[in-house]
C-alpha positions as protocol buffer text, in pm:
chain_id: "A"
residue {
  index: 1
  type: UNK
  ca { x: 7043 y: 7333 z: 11184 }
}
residue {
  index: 2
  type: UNK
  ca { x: 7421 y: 7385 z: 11170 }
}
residue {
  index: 3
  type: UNK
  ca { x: 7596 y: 7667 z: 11328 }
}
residue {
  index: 4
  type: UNK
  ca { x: 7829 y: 7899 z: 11115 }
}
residue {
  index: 5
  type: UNK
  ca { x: 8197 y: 7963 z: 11251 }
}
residue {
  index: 6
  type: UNK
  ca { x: 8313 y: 8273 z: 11230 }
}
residue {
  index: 7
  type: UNK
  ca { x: 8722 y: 8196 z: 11150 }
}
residue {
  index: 8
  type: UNK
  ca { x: 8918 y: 8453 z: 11307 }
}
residue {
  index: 9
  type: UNK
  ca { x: 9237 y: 8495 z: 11017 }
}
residue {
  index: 10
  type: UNK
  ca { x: 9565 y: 8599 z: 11185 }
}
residue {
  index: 11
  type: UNK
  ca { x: 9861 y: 8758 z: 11058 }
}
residue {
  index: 12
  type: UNK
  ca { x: 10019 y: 8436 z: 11106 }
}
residue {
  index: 13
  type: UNK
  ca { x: 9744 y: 8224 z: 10948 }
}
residue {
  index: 14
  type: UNK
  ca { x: 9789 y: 8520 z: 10594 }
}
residue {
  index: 15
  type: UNK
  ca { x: 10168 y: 8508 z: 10579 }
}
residue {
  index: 16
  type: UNK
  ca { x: 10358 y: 8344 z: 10312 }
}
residue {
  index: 17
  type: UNK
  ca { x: 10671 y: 8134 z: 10367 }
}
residue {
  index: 18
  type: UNK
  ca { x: 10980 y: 8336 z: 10208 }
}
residue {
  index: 19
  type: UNK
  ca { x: 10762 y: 8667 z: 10115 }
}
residue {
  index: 20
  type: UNK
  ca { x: 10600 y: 8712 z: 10380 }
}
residue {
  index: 21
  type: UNK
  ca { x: 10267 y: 8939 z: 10448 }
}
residue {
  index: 22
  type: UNK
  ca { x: 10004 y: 8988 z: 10131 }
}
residue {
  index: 23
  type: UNK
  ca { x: 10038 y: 9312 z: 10015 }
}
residue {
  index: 24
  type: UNK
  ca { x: 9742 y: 9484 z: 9800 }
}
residue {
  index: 25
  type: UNK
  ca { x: 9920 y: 9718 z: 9570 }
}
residue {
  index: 26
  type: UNK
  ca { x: 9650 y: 9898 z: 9441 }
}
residue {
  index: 27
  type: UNK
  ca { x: 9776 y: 10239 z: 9564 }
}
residue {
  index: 28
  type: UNK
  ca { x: 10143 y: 10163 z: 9499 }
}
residue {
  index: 29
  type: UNK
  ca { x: 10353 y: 10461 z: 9313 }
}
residue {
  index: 30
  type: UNK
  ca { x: 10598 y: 10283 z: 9177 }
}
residue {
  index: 31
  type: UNK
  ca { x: 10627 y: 9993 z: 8970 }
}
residue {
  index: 32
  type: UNK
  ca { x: 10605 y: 9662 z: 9161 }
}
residue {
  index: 33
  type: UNK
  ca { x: 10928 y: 9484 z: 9216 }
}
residue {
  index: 34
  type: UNK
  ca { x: 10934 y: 9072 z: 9184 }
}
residue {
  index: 35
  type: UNK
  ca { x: 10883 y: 9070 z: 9571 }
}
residue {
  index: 36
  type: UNK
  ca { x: 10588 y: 9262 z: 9538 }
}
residue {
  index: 37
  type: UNK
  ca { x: 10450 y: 9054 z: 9270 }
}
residue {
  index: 38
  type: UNK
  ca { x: 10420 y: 8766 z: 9509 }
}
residue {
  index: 39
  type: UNK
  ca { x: 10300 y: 8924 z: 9793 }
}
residue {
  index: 40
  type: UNK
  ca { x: 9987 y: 9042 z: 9586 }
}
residue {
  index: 41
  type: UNK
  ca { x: 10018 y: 8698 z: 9432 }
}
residue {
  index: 42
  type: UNK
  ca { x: 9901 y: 8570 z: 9792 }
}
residue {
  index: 43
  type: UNK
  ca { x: 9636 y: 8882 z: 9842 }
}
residue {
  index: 44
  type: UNK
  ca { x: 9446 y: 8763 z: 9559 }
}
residue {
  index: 45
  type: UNK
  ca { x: 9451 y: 8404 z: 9680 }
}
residue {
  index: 46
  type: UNK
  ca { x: 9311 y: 8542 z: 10002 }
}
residue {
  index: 47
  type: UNK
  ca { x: 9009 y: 8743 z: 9825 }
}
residue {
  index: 48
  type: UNK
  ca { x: 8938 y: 8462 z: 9657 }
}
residue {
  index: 49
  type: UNK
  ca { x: 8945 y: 8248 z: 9907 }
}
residue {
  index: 50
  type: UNK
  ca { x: 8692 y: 8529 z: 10083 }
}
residue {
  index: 51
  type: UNK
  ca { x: 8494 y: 8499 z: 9786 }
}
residue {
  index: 52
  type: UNK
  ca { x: 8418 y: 8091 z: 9827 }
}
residue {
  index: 53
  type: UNK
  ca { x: 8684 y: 7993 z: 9612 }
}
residue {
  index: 54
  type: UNK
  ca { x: 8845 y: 7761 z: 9879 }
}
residue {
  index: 55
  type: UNK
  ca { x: 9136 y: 7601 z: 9648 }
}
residue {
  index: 56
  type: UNK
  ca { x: 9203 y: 7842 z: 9362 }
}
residue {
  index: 57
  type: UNK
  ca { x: 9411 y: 7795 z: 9042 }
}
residue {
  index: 58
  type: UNK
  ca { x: 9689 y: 7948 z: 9003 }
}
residue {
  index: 59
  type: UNK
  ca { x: 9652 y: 8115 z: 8686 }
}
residue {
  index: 60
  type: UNK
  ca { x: 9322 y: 8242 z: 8805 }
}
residue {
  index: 61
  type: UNK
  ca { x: 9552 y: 8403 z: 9049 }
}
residue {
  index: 62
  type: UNK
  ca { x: 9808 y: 8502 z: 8811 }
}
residue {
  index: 63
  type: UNK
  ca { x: 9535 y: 8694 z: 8549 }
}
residue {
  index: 64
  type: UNK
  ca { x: 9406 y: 8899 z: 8826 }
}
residue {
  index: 65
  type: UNK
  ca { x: 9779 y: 9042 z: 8955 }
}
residue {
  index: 66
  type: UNK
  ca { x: 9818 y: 9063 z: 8521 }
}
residue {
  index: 67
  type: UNK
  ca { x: 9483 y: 9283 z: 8539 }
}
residue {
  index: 68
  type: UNK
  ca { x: 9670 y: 9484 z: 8834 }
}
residue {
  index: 69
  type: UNK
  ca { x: 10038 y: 9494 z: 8685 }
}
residue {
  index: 70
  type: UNK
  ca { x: 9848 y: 9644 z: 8366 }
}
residue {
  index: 71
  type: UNK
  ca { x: 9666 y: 9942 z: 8544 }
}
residue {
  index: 72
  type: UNK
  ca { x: 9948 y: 10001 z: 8757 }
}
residue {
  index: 73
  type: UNK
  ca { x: 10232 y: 10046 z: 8431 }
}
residue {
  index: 74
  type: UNK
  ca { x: 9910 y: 10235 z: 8224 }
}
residue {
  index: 75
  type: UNK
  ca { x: 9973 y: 10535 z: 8451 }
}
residue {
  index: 76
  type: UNK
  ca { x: 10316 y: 10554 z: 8391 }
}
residue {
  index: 77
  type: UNK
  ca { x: 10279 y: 10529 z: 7999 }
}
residue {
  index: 78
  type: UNK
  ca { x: 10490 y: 10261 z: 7960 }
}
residue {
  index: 79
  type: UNK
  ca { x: 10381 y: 10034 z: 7702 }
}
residue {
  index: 80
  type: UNK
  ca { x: 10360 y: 9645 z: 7836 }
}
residue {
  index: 81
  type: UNK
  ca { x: 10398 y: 9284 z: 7690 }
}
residue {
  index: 82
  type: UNK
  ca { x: 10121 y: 9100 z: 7611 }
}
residue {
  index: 83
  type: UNK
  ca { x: 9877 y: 8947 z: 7898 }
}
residue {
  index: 84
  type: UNK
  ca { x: 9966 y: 8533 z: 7827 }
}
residue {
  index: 85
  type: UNK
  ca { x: 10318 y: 8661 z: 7826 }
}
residue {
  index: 86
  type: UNK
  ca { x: 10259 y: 8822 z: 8200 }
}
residue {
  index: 87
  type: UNK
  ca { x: 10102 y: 8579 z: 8282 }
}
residue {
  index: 88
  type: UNK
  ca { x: 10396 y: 8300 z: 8201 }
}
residue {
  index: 89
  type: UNK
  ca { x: 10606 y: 8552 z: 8408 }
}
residue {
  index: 90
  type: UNK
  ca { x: 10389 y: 8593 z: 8725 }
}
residue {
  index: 91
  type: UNK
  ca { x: 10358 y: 8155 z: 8730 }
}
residue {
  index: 92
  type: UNK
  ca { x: 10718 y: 8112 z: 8638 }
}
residue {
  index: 93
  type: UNK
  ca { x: 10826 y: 8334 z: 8978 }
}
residue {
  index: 94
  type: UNK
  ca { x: 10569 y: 8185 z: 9180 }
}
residue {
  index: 95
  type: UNK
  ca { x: 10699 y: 7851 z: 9084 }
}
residue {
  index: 96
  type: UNK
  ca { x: 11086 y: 7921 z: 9194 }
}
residue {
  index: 97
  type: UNK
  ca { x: 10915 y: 8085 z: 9516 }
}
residue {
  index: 98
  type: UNK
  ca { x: 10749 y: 7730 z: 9556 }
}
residue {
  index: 99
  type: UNK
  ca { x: 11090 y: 7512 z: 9461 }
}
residue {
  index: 100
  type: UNK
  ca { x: 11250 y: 7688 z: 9732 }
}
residue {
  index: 101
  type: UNK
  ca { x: 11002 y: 7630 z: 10035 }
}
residue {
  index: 102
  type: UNK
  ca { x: 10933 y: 7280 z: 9939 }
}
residue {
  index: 103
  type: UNK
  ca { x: 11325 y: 7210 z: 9992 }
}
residue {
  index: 104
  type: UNK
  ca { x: 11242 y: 7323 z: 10357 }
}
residue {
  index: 105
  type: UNK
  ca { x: 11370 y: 6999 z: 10570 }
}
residue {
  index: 106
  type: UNK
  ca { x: 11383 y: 6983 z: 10968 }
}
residue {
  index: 107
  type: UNK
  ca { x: 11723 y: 6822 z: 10851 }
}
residue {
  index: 108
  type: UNK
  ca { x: 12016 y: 7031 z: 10987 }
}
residue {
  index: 109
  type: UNK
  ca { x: 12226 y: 7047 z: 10669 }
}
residue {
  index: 110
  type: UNK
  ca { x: 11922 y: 7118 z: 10485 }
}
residue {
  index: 111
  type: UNK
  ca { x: 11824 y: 7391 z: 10679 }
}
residue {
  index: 112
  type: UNK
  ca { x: 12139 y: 7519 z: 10648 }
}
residue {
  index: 113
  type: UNK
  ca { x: 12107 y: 7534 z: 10262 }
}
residue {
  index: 114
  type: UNK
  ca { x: 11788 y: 7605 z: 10234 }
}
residue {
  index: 115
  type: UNK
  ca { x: 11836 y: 7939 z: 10463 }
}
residue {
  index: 116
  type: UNK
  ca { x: 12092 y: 8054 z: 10235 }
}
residue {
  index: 117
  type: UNK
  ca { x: 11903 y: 7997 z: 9898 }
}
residue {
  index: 118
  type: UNK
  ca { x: 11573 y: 8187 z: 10102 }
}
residue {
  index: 119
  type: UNK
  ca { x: 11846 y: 8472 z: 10142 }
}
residue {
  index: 120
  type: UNK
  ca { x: 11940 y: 8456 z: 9815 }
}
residue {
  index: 121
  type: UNK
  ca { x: 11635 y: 8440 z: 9615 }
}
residue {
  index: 122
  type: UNK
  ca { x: 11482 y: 8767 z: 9892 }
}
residue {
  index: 123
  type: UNK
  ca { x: 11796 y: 8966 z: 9770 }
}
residue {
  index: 124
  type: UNK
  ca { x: 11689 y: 8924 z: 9428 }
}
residue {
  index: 125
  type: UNK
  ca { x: 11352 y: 8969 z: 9420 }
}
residue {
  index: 126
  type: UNK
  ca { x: 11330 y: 9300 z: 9665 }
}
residue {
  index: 127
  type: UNK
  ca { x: 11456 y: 9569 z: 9497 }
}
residue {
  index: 128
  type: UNK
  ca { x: 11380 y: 9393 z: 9183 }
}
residue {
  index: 129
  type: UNK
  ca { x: 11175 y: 9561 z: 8922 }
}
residue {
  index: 130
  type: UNK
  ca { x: 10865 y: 9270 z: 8761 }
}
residue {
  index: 131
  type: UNK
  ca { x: 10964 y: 9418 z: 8446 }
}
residue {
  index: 132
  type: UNK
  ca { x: 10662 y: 9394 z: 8199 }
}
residue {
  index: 133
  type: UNK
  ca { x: 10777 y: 9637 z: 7964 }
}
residue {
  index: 134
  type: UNK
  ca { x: 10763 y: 9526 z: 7592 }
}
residue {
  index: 135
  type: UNK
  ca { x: 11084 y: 9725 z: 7535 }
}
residue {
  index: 136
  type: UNK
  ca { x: 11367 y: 9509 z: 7689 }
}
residue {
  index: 137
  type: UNK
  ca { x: 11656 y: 9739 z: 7508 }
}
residue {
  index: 138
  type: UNK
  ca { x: 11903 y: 9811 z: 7729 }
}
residue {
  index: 139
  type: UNK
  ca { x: 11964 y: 10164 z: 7590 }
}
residue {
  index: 140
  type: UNK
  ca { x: 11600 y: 10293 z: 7508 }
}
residue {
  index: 141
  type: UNK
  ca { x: 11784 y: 10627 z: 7326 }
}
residue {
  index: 142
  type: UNK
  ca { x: 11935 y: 10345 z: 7065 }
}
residue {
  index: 143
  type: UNK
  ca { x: 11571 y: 10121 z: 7092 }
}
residue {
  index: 144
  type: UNK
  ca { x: 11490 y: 9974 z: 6750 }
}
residue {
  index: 145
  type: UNK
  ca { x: 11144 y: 9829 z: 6894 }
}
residue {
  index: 146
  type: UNK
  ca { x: 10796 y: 9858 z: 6682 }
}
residue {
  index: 147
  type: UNK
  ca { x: 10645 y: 10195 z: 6725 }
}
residue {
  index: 148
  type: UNK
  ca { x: 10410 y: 10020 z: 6949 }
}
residue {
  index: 149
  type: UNK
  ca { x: 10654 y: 9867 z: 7182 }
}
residue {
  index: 150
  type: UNK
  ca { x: 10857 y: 10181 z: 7221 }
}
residue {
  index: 151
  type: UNK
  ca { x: 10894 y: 10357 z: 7570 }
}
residue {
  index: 152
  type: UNK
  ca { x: 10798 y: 10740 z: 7509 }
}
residue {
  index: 153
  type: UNK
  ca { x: 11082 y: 10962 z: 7565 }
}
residue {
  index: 154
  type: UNK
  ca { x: 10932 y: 11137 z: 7836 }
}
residue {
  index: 155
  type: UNK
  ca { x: 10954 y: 10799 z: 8063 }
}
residue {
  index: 156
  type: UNK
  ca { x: 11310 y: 10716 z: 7947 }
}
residue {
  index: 157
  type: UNK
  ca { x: 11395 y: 10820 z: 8295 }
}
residue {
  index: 158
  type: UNK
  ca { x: 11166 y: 10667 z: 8511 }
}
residue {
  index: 159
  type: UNK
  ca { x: 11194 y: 10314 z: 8359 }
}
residue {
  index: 160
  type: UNK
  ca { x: 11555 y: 10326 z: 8418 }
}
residue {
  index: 161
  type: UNK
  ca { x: 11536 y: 10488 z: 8752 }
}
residue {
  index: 162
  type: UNK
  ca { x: 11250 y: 10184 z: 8860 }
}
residue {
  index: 163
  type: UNK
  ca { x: 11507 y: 9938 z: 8660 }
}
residue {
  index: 164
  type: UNK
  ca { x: 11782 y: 10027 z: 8922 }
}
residue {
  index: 165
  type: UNK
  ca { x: 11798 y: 10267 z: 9170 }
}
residue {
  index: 166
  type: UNK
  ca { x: 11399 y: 10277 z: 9262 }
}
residue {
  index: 167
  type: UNK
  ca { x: 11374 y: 10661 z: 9332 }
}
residue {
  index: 168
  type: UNK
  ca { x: 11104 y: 10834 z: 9185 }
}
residue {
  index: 169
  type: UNK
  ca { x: 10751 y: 10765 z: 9158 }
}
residue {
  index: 170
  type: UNK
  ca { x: 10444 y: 10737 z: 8936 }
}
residue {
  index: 171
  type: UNK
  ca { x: 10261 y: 11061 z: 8886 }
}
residue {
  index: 172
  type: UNK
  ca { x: 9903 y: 11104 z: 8757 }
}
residue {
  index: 173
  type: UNK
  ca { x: 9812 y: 10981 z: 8366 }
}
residue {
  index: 174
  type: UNK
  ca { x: 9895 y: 11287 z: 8133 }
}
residue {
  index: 175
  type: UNK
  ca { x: 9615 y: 11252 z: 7913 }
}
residue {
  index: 176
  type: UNK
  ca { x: 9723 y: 11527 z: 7683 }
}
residue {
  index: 177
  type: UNK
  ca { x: 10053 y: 11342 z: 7610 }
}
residue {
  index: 178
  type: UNK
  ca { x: 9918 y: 10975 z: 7617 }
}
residue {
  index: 179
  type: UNK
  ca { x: 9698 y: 11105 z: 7333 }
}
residue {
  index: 180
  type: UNK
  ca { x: 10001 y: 11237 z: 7128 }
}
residue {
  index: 181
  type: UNK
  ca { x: 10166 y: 10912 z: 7163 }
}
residue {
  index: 182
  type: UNK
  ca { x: 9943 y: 10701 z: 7042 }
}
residue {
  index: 183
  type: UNK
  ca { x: 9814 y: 10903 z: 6761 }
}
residue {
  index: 184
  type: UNK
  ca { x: 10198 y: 10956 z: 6706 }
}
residue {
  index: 185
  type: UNK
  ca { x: 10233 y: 10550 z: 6689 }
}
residue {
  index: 186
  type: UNK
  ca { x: 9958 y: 10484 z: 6490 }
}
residue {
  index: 187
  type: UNK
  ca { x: 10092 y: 10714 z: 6176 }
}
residue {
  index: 188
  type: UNK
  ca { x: 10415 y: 10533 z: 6207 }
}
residue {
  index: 189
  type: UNK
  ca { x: 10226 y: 10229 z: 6195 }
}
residue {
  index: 190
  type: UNK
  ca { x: 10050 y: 10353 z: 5887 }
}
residue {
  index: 191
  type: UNK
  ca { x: 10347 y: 10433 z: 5720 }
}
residue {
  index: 192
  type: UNK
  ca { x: 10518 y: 10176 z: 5790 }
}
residue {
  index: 193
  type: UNK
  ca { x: 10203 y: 9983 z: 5637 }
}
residue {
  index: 194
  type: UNK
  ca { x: 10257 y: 10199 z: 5313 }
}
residue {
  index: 195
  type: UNK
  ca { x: 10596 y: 10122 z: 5257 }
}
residue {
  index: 196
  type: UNK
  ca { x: 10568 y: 9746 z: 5317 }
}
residue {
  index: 197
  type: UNK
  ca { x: 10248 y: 9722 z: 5055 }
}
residue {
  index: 198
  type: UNK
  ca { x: 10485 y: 9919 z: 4823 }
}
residue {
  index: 199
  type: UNK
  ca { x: 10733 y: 9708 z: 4820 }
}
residue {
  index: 200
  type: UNK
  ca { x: 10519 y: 9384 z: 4742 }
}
């Protein structure tokens, strides 16, 4: 009968090169930045690693931080792009995290180099909105998106405050108002409908 080792995980053993730390952001109140975005990238890698998924995929790790990044923008109203499209985005950081630490080399001038392109790529990515939002206008008073895509008025503020300066934070889900907008979207959608079947 074998005996069953109990694996003692470290904070050393959990960190990531260049990142650092995991980091669950289920309780975050703002809207993860790109640094974020990979920390949780390696939390989920963890869990499932927990879970007796010793070597998993990467987009099975990049559709559960999508599932995340979705509830996480639904309570700030804000609608989102679509999930394969979040998913290209999540993979497609990951993979310039990755380019970087495999140019790692115990050679001096490429240590050199590579320590300045992990500085550079951290001073992009932490204070960095992951911006999901299906609205990419950079003036959202002038935004000429599909009803659908539009950012409500009342979050005009927020997104650009999480786009740049990062100072205020997600409140609760105003049902009242989420209700307005989307019965709100859906008659311009109708309309819009109307007019196009007119015109045919």
């Amino acid at each position: 009968m074998s005996k069953k080792t109990n694996t003692i995980t470290t904070r050393k053993c959990t960190e990531a090169p260049i990142v650092g730390q995991p980091l669950d952001i289920s309780d975050i109140n703002v809207l993860p930045t790109k640094s974020d975005v990979l920390r949780y990238f390696e939390w989920v890698r963890n869990q499932l690693k927990s879970e007796g998924c010793y070597q998993p995929q990467k987009k099975l790790i990049a559709m559960r931080v999508t599932h995340k990044l979705e509830q996480i923008w639904k309570k700030s109203s804000i609608p989102v792009s679509s999930t394969n499209n979040i998913v290209f985005m999540i993979l497609q950081l990951h993979e310039r995290c990755e380019k970087i630490n495999k140019s790692s080399d115990c050679n001096t001038k490429n240590a050199k180099s590579f320590k300045v392109a992990v500085e550079k790529f951290r001073s992009d990515i932490d204070n960095s909105l992951f911006d999901i939002c299906s609205c990419k206008c950079s003036e959202l008073d002038k935004c000429l998106c599909p009803a659908p895509r539009k950012v409500p008025k009342l979050e005009h503020a927020f997104l650009t405050d999480q786009r740049n300066l990062r100072m205020m934070i997600i409140g609760g889900i105003d049902q009242a108002e989420t209700k307005k907008i989307e019965k709100r979207n859906k008659r311009k959608e109708k309309s819009l409908q109307s007019k196009l079947s007119r015109n045919v």
